[in-house]
XYZ file of C-alpha atoms in Angstrom:
184
model
C -4.135 -49.152 -34.627
C -4.089 -46.129 -36.931
C -1.980 -46.257 -40.019
C 0.630 -43.579 -40.583
C 0.701 -41.844 -43.952
C 3.876 -40.243 -45.258
C 3.734 -36.459 -45.537
C 3.936 -35.146 -49.050
C 3.378 -31.739 -50.605
C 0.226 -32.915 -52.322
C -1.272 -34.000 -48.991
C -0.501 -30.614 -47.427
C -1.912 -28.518 -50.258
C -5.116 -30.480 -50.227
C -5.653 -29.942 -46.519
C -4.364 -26.398 -45.961
C -5.810 -23.711 -48.219
C -3.098 -21.281 -49.377
C -4.011 -17.955 -50.905
C -2.366 -14.662 -51.722
C -4.586 -12.342 -49.674
C -3.562 -10.843 -46.355
C -5.091 -12.541 -43.334
C -7.533 -10.521 -41.260
C -7.761 -11.071 -37.538
C -11.161 -10.216 -36.116
C -12.030 -9.814 -32.487
C -15.015 -8.166 -30.894
C -13.007 -5.140 -29.847
C -10.865 -4.491 -32.946
C -10.105 -5.547 -36.481
C -6.613 -5.407 -37.860
C -4.717 -6.480 -40.904
C -0.952 -6.683 -40.888
C 0.726 -3.793 -42.672
C 3.683 -5.143 -44.591
C 4.646 -1.970 -46.462
C 8.078 -0.472 -45.963
C 6.759 3.032 -45.216
C 4.184 2.027 -42.628
C 2.679 5.020 -40.856
C 0.725 3.082 -38.255
C 1.940 3.255 -34.670
C 2.239 -0.081 -32.969
C -0.257 -0.789 -30.208
C 2.467 -1.116 -27.560
C 4.022 2.228 -28.491
C 0.617 3.887 -28.627
C -0.441 2.547 -25.235
C 2.894 3.596 -23.761
C 2.431 7.110 -25.090
C -1.109 7.276 -23.728
C 0.073 6.030 -20.322
C 2.854 8.648 -20.287
C 0.442 11.429 -21.135
C -2.086 10.245 -18.544
C 0.565 10.097 -15.829
C 1.807 13.600 -16.632
C -1.721 15.006 -16.509
C -2.552 13.359 -13.197
C 0.906 13.773 -11.665
C 0.383 14.589 -8.013
C 2.657 13.710 -5.139
C 1.740 10.268 -3.902
C 2.159 9.481 -0.236
C 3.388 6.049 0.762
C 0.860 4.207 2.876
C 3.222 3.488 5.755
C 5.253 1.177 3.550
C 8.782 0.248 4.427
C 10.576 2.603 2.037
C 14.201 1.543 1.771
C 15.718 3.964 -0.723
C 19.436 3.508 -1.083
C 21.231 6.749 -1.744
C 20.230 10.321 -2.304
C 22.260 11.450 -5.320
C 22.846 14.892 -3.858
C 23.835 13.614 -0.402
C 27.445 14.223 0.523
C 29.599 12.328 2.990
C 29.443 15.200 5.494
C 25.645 15.277 5.394
C 25.466 11.512 5.861
C 27.911 11.533 8.785
C 26.124 14.408 10.494
C 22.716 12.748 10.206
C 23.539 9.126 10.946
C 23.601 9.448 14.755
C 20.257 11.250 14.943
C 18.650 8.742 12.567
C 20.061 5.832 14.570
C 18.663 7.349 17.774
C 15.277 7.808 16.097
C 15.283 4.132 15.162
C 16.164 3.122 18.722
C 13.332 5.295 20.133
C 10.932 2.574 19.000
C 11.723 0.932 22.336
C 9.162 2.997 24.257
C 6.433 1.970 21.813
C 7.458 -1.678 22.084
C 7.316 -1.503 25.878
C 3.788 -0.117 25.751
C 2.894 -2.669 23.047
C 1.640 0.017 20.652
C 2.328 -2.184 17.638
C 0.906 0.005 14.865
C 2.706 3.098 16.134
C 5.926 1.133 16.518
C 5.648 -0.043 12.915
C 5.001 3.515 11.708
C 7.975 4.903 13.615
C 10.171 2.047 12.404
C 9.118 2.616 8.809
C 9.676 6.352 8.967
C 13.114 6.308 10.608
C 14.815 3.353 8.921
C 14.970 4.749 5.343
C 16.866 7.827 6.508
C 19.379 5.708 8.388
C 19.686 3.415 5.397
C 20.490 6.333 3.083
C 23.117 7.736 5.415
C 24.743 4.394 6.035
C 24.831 3.456 2.351
C 26.408 6.792 1.457
C 29.075 6.382 4.141
C 29.877 2.832 3.013
C 30.313 3.989 -0.580
C 32.821 6.656 0.513
C 34.867 4.239 2.642
C 38.021 2.576 1.265
C 37.339 -0.768 -0.474
C 39.054 -2.747 2.293
C 36.603 -1.497 4.945
C 33.411 -1.958 2.914
C 32.734 -5.729 3.324
C 32.536 -5.576 7.126
C 30.278 -2.515 7.021
C 28.071 -4.119 4.376
C 27.638 -7.169 6.570
C 26.591 -5.015 9.521
C 24.315 -3.041 7.184
C 22.679 -6.273 6.078
C 22.257 -7.532 9.645
C 20.764 -4.226 10.733
C 18.145 -3.901 8.000
C 17.250 -7.581 7.934
C 16.422 -7.225 11.629
C 14.428 -4.054 10.907
C 12.324 -6.030 8.433
C 11.945 -8.958 10.836
C 10.961 -6.587 13.624
C 8.313 -5.023 11.391
C 6.810 -8.449 10.712
C 7.039 -9.447 14.373
C 5.253 -6.246 15.409
C 2.554 -6.938 12.845
C 2.088 -10.406 14.309
C 2.320 -9.010 17.888
C 5.160 -11.425 18.644
C 6.641 -9.865 21.775
C 9.618 -12.218 22.000
C 10.479 -11.787 18.313
C 10.231 -7.990 18.519
C 12.604 -7.834 21.493
C 15.063 -10.211 19.857
C 15.135 -8.054 16.712
C 15.373 -4.847 18.735
C 18.408 -6.163 20.618
C 20.053 -7.210 17.334
C 19.347 -3.752 15.899
C 20.872 -2.044 18.940
C 24.013 -4.196 18.716
C 24.364 -3.619 14.965
C 23.955 0.145 15.350
C 26.575 0.331 18.088
C 28.994 -1.734 15.963
C 28.396 0.461 12.921
C 28.804 3.714 14.836
C 32.033 2.484 16.417
C 33.508 1.673 12.983
C 32.525 4.940 11.349
């Protein structure tokens, strides 16, 4: 069994070399020494990389198209209640038009149509809920949640070509939309 020695200052100073020079960290890609002066003019690496990334993004800023992703933006800041109410029925009908694609089992097209129509409905519905009185919001939020959870499930079911799951989600979506439109 090893014997334990008490720690004393003399033991530490003999084993750990202390000196007054600044430590230098050397890697293959860079050498750096810490700058401890009060008026340091060096820019930190994180700030410098952030600035470079900002400049690179502004130089290469081009509109990026989503690759058929399920884009569920919440609210358009400039959208008014009147705009949301006027567009909600047409967006709900566009979402329900996925039925013809489901019947023909055109899964990729159904997913594309689902992904393009649901964000617009989501924006309109969220805007309307925010303008409703606080007492009416919880019930609408629950229907909102049911609707878009089923949209997501239907997207996954269409990807997996699960006919039964797609129809179950479609029926839940149709019921949720009719409930929402009757309350608005």
